[in-house]
Tab-separated table of C-alpha atoms in Angstrom:
chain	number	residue	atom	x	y	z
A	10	UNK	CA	2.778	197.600	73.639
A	11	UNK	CA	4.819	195.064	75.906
A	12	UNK	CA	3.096	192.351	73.867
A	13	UNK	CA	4.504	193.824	70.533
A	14	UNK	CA	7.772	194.501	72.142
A	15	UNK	CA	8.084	191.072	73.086
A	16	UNK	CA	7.041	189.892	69.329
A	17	UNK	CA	9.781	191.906	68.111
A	18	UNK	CA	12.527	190.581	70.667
A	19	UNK	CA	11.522	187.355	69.610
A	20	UNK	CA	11.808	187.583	65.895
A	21	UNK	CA	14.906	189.706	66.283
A	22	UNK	CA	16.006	186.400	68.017
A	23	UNK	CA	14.885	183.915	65.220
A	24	UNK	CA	16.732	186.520	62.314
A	25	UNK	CA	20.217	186.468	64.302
A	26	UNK	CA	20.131	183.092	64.580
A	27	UNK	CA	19.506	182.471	60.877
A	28	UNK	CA	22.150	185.638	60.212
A	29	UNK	CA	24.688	183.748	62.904
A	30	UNK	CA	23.856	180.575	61.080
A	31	UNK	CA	23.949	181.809	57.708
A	32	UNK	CA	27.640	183.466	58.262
A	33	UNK	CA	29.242	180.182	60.198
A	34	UNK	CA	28.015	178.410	56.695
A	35	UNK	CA	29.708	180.735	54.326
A	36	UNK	CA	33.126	180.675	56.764
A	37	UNK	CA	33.033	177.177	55.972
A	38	UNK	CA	35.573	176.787	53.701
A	39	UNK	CA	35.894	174.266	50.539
A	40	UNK	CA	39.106	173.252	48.867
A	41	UNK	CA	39.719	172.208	45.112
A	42	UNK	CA	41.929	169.166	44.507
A	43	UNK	CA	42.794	167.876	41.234
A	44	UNK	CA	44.612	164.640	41.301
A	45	UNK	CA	47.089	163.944	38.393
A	46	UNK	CA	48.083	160.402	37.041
A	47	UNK	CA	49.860	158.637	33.556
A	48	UNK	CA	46.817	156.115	33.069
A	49	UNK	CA	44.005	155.456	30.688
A	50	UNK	CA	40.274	154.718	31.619
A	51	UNK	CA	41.311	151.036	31.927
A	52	UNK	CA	44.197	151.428	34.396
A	53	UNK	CA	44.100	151.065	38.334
A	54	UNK	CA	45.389	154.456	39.076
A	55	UNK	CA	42.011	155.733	36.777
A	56	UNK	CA	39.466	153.968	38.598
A	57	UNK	CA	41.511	154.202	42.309
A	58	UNK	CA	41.140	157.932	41.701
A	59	UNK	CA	37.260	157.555	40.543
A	60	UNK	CA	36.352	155.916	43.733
A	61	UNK	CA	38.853	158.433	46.126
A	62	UNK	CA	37.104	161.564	44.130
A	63	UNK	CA	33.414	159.222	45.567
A	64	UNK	CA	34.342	158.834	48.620
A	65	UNK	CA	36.155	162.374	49.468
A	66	UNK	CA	33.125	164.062	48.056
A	67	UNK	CA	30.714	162.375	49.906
A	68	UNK	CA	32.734	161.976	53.573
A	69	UNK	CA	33.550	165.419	53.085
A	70	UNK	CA	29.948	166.509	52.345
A	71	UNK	CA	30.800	168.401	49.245
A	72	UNK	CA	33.473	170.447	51.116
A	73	UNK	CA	36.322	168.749	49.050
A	74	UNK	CA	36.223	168.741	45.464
A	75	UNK	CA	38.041	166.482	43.455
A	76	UNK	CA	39.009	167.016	39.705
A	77	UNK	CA	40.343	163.759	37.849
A	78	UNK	CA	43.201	164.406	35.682
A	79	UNK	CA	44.487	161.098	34.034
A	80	UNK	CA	45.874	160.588	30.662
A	81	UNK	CA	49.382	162.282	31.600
A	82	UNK	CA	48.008	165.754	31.049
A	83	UNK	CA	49.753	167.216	33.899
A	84	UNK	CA	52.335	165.218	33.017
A	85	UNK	CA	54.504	162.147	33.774
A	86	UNK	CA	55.328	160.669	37.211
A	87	UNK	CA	57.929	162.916	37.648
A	88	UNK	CA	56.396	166.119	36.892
A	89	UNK	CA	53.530	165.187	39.110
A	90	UNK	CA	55.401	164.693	42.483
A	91	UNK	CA	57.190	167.624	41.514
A	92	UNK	CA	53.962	169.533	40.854
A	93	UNK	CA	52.882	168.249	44.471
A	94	UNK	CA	55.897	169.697	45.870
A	95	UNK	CA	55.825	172.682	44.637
A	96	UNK	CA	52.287	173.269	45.355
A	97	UNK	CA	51.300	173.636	41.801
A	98	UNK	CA	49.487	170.927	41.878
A	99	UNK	CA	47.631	169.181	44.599
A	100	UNK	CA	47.219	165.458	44.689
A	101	UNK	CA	48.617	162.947	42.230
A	102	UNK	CA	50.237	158.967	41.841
A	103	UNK	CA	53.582	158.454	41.116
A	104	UNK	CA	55.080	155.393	41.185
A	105	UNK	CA	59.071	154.033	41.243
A	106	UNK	CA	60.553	157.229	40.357
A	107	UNK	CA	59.614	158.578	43.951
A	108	UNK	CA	62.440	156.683	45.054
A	109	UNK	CA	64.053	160.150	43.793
A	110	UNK	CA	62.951	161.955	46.736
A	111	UNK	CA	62.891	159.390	49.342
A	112	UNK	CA	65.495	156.444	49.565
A	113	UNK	CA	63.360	154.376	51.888
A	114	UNK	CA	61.361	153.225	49.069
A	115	UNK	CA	64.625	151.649	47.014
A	116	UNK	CA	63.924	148.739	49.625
A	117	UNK	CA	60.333	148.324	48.289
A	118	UNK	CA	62.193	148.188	44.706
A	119	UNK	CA	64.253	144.769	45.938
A	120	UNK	CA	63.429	142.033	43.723
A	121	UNK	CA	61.078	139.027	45.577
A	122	UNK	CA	60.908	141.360	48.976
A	123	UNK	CA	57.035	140.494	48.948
A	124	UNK	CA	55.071	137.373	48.650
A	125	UNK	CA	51.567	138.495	48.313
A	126	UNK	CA	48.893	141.092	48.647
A	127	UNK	CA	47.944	140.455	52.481
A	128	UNK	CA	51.872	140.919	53.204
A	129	UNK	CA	51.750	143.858	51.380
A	130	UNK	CA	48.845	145.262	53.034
A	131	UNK	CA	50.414	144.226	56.567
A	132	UNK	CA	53.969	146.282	55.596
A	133	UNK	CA	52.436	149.199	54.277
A	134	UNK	CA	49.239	150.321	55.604
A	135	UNK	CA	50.056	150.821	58.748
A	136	UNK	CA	52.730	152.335	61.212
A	137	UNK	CA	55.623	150.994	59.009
A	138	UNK	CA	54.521	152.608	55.770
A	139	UNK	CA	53.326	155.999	57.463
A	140	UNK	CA	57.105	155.382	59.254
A	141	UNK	CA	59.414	155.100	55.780
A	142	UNK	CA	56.857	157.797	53.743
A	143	UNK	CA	58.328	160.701	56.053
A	144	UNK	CA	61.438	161.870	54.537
A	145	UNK	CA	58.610	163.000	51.894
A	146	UNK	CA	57.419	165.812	54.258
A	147	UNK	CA	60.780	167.383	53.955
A	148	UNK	CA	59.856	167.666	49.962
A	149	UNK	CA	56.726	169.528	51.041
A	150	UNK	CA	54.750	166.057	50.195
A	151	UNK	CA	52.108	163.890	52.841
A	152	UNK	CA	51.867	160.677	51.658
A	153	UNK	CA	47.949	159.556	51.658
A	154	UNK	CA	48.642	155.673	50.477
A	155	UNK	CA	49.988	152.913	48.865
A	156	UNK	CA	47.718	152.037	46.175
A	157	UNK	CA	48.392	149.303	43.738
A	158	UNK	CA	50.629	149.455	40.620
A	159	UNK	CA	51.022	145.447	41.173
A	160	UNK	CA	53.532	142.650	40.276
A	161	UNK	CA	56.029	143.393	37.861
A	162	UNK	CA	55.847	141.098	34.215
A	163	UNK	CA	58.430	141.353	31.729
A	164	UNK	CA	57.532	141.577	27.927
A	165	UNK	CA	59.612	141.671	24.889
A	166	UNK	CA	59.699	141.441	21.105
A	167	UNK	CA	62.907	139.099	21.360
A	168	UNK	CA	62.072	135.837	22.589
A	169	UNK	CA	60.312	134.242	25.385
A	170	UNK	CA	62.191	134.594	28.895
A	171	UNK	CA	62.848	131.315	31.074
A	172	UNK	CA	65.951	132.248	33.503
A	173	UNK	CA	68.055	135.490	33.404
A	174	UNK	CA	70.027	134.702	30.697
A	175	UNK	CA	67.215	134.927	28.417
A	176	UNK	CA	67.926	138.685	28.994
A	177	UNK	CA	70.984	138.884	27.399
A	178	UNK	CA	70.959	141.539	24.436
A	179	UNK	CA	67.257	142.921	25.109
A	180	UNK	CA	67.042	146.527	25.708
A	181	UNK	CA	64.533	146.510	28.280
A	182	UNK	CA	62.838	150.148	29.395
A	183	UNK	CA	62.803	150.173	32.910
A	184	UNK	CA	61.288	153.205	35.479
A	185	UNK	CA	63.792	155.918	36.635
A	186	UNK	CA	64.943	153.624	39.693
A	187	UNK	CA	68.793	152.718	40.090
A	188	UNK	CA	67.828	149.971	41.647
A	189	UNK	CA	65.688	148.757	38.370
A	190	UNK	CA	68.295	149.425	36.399
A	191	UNK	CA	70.542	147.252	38.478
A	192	UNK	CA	68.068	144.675	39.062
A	193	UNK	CA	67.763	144.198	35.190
A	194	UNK	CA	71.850	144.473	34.702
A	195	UNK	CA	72.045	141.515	36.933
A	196	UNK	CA	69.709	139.783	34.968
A	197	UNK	CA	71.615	140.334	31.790
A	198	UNK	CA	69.411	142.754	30.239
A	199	UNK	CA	70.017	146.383	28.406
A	200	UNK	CA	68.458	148.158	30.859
A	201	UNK	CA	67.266	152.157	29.915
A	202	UNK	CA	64.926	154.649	31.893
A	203	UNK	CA	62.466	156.079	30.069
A	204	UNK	CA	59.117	158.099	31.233
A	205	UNK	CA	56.187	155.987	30.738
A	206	UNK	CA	54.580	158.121	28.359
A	207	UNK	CA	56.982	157.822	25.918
A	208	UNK	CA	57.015	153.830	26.651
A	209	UNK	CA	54.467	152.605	23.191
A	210	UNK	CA	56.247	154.367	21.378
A	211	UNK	CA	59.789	153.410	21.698
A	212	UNK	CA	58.262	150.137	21.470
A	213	UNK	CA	56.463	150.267	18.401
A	214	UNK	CA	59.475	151.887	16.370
A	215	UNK	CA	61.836	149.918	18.477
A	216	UNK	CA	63.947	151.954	20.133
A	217	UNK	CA	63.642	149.600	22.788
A	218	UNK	CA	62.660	145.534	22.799
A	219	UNK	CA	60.658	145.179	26.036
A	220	UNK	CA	59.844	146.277	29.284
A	221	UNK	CA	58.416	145.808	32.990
A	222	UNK	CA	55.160	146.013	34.259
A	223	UNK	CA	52.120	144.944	35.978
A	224	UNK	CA	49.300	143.088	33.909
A	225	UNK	CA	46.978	145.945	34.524
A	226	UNK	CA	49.359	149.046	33.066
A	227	UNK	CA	50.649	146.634	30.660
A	228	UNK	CA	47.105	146.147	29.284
A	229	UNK	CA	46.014	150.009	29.951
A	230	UNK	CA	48.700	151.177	27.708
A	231	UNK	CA	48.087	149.090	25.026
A	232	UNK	CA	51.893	147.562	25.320
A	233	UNK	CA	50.683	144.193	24.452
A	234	UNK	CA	49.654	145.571	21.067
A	235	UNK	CA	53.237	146.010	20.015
A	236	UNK	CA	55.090	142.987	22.177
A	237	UNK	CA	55.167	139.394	21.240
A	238	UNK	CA	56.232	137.894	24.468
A	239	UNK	CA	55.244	138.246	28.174
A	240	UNK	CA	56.983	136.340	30.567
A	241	UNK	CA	55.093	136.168	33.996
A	242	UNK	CA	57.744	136.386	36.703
A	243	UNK	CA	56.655	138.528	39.279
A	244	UNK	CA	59.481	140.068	40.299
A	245	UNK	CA	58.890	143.301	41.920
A	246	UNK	CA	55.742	144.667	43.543
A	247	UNK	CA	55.273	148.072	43.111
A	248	UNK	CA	52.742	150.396	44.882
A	249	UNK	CA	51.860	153.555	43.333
A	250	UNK	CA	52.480	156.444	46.551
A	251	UNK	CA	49.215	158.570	46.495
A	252	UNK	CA	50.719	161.887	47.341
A	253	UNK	CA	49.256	164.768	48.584
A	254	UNK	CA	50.619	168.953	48.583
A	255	UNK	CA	51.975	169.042	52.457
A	256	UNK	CA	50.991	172.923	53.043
A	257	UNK	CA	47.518	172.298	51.707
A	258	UNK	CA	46.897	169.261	53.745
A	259	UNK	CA	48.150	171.389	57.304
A	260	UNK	CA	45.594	174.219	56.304
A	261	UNK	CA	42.942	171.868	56.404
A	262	UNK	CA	40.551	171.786	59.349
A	263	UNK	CA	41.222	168.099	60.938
A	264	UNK	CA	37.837	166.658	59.913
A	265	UNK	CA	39.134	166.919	56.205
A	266	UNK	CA	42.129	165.677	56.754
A	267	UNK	CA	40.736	162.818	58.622
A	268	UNK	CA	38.981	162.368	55.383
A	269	UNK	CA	41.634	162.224	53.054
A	270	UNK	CA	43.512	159.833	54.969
A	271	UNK	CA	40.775	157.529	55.562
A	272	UNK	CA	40.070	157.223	51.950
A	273	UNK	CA	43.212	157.503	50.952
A	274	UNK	CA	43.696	154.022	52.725
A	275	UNK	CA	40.773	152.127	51.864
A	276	UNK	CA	41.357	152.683	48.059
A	277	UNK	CA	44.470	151.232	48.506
A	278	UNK	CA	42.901	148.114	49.027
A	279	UNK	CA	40.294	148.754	46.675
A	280	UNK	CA	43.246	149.158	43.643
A	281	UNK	CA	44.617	146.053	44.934
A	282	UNK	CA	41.381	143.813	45.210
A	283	UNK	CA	41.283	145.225	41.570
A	284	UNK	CA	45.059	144.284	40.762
A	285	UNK	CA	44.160	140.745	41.967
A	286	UNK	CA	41.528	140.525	39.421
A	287	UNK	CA	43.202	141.353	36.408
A	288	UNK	CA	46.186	139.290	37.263
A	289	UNK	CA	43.774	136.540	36.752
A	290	UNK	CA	42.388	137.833	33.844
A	291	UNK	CA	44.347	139.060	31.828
A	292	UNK	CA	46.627	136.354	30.781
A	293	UNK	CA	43.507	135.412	28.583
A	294	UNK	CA	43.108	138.785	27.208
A	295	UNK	CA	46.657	138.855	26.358
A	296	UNK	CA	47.102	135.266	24.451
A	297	UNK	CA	43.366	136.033	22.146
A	298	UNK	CA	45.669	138.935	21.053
A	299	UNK	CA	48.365	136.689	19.757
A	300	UNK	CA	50.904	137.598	22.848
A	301	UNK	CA	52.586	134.298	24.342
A	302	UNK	CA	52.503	134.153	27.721
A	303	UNK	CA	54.645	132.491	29.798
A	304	UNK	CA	55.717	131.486	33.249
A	305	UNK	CA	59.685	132.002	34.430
A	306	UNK	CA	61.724	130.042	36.497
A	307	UNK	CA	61.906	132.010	39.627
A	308	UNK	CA	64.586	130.365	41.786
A	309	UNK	CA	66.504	131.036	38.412
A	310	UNK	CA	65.294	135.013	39.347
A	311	UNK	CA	66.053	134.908	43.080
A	312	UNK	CA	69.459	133.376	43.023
A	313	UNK	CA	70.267	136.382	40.604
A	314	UNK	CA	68.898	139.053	42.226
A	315	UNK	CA	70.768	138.514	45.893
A	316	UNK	CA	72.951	141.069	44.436
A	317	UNK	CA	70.706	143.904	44.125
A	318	UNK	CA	69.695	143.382	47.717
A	319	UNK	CA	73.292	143.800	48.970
A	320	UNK	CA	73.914	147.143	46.880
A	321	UNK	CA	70.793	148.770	48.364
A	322	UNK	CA	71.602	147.932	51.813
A	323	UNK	CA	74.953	149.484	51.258
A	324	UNK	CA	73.791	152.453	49.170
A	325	UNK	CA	70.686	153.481	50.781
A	326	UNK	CA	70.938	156.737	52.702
A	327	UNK	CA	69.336	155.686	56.308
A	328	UNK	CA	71.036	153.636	59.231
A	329	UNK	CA	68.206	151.427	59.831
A	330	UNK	CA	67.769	150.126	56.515
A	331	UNK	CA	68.404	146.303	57.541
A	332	UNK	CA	66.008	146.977	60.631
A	333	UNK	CA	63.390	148.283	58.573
A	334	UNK	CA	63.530	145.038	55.248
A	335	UNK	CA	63.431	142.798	58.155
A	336	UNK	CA	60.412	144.030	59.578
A	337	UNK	CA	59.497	143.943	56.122
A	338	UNK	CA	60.042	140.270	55.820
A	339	UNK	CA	58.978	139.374	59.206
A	340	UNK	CA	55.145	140.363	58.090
A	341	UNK	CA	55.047	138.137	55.890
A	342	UNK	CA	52.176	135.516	56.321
């Protein structure tokens, strides 16, 4: 009898520890993200969000699951960060017009501010860019990265463009940025914001001559299909914020979170390892098409864009604007 009561203690035992087991498993609790973006299978923001959906799932062993949602479905950059801030949707990349909610990032918009991709990665992926990303949190946004949109071209069906002048007449779509549109006024352009979505288009009935972009969104949307001229000039770098529903983020356990940043930040060198590529690349691409490429005079660009720096230093909401473009600058290598 003691022998059989003893049995039975001990397989009582086993069966509440698989029961104990069993019910810490099923509290374990798994989250849905979708993440939202404008671009095709081609573009950096489609294959940044293919390898942060990888790594999530796997870091997070399956406890995060990311949905892809490219192709604008949820929308355009606008309605995405406003999605993200309302909650309605959870993760998405937006890219100038964020400016619109945070006036620390008009300084990233300054024509010429950065000289390459290891000064980028010095400002912004560490305490500085975590420092300038906060006034998002007051939007109900956490800002998980600055991935790469890339060096801004120029392309038009007008002519090719040498110096600013060159400019002079083009209507020129631009991002929903004042300081874009200001940057392009000083060049001599028409400047006009339009959503990128709508950006082939205006171009192909032409409602507008040209516009800005990186190579690689330039070649994802097809825009070199309908422009005859792209005029390398480099004159803005723009990273594309990886934002991330605020509320959300706080409810998860810190492991997660730990998870999301972490890959947050290493795609964001991933996207620009990736920019790098294409900028080499694609010039090729573009002139078998019949597009002429061509290289601008860019003291021409910086003498006319000193400006533009002035008027965001003097419009831009936060005292330590000058403190924070020096540090900027001072990164540079």
């Amino acid at each position: 009898m003691r022998r059989f009561l003893i049995l039975l203690l001990a397989l009582a035992t086993a069966f509440g520890g698989l029961v104990w087991a069993g019910g810490a498993a099923e509290e374990e609790e798994t989250f849905t993200v979708r993440i939202a973006h404008t671009h095709e299978d081609e573009g950096l923001y489609f294959k940044g969000s293919e390898r942060f959906k990888e790594l999530v799932e796997e870091r997070s062993d399956g406890r995060i699951v990311v949905e892809h949602y490219p192709y604008g479905q949820l929308g355009g950059d606008r309605d995405i960060q406003e999605g993200i801030s309302l909650g309605t949707i959870e993760a998405g990349l937006s890219s100038t017009p964020v400016v619109t909610l945070n006036e620390y990032y008009a300084l990233l918009d300054a024509p010429y501010l950065f000289v390459s991709r290891e000064h980028i990665a010095a400002a912004l992926d560490g305490e500085l860019g975590q420092r300038i990303a906060e006034p998002l949190e007051g939007h109900g946004i956490k800002h998980l990265g600055y991935w790469e949109n890339g060096f801004r071209q120029i392309s038009n069906n007008v002519r090719p463009i040498y110096e600013p002048s060159d400019l002079e007449g083009i209507m020129l779509r631009t991002p929903e940025s004042p300081v874009r549109l200001a940057t392009f006024e000083a060049y001599g352009a028409n400047p006009t914001p339009m959503p990128f979505p709508e950006l082939f288009g205006a171009l192909e009935q032409g409602i507008v001559d040209g516009q800005e972009n990186p190579m690689a969104t330039i070649y994802q949307g097809s825009l070199h299909e309908v422009q005859d001229y792209i005029s390398i000039s480099n004159h803005i770098y723009s990273p594309v914020h990886l934002l991330f529903n605020k509320a959300l983020f706080d409810s998860m356990p810190a492991d997660l979170q730990d998870v999301l940043v972490e890959a947050g930040r290493e795609v964001a060198q991933y996207t620009r390892d990736l920019g790098a590529q294409n900028d080499d690349e694609l010039i090729a691409v573009f002139e078998e098409a019949g597009v002429e490429v061509n290289e601008v005079d860019v003291a021409a660009f910086q003498a006319a864009s000193e400006p533009v720096w002035d008027m965001i230093l003097q419009d831009i909401g936060f005292d330590d604007a000058q403190e924070v473009l020096d540090e900027i600058l001072s990164l540079a290598p």
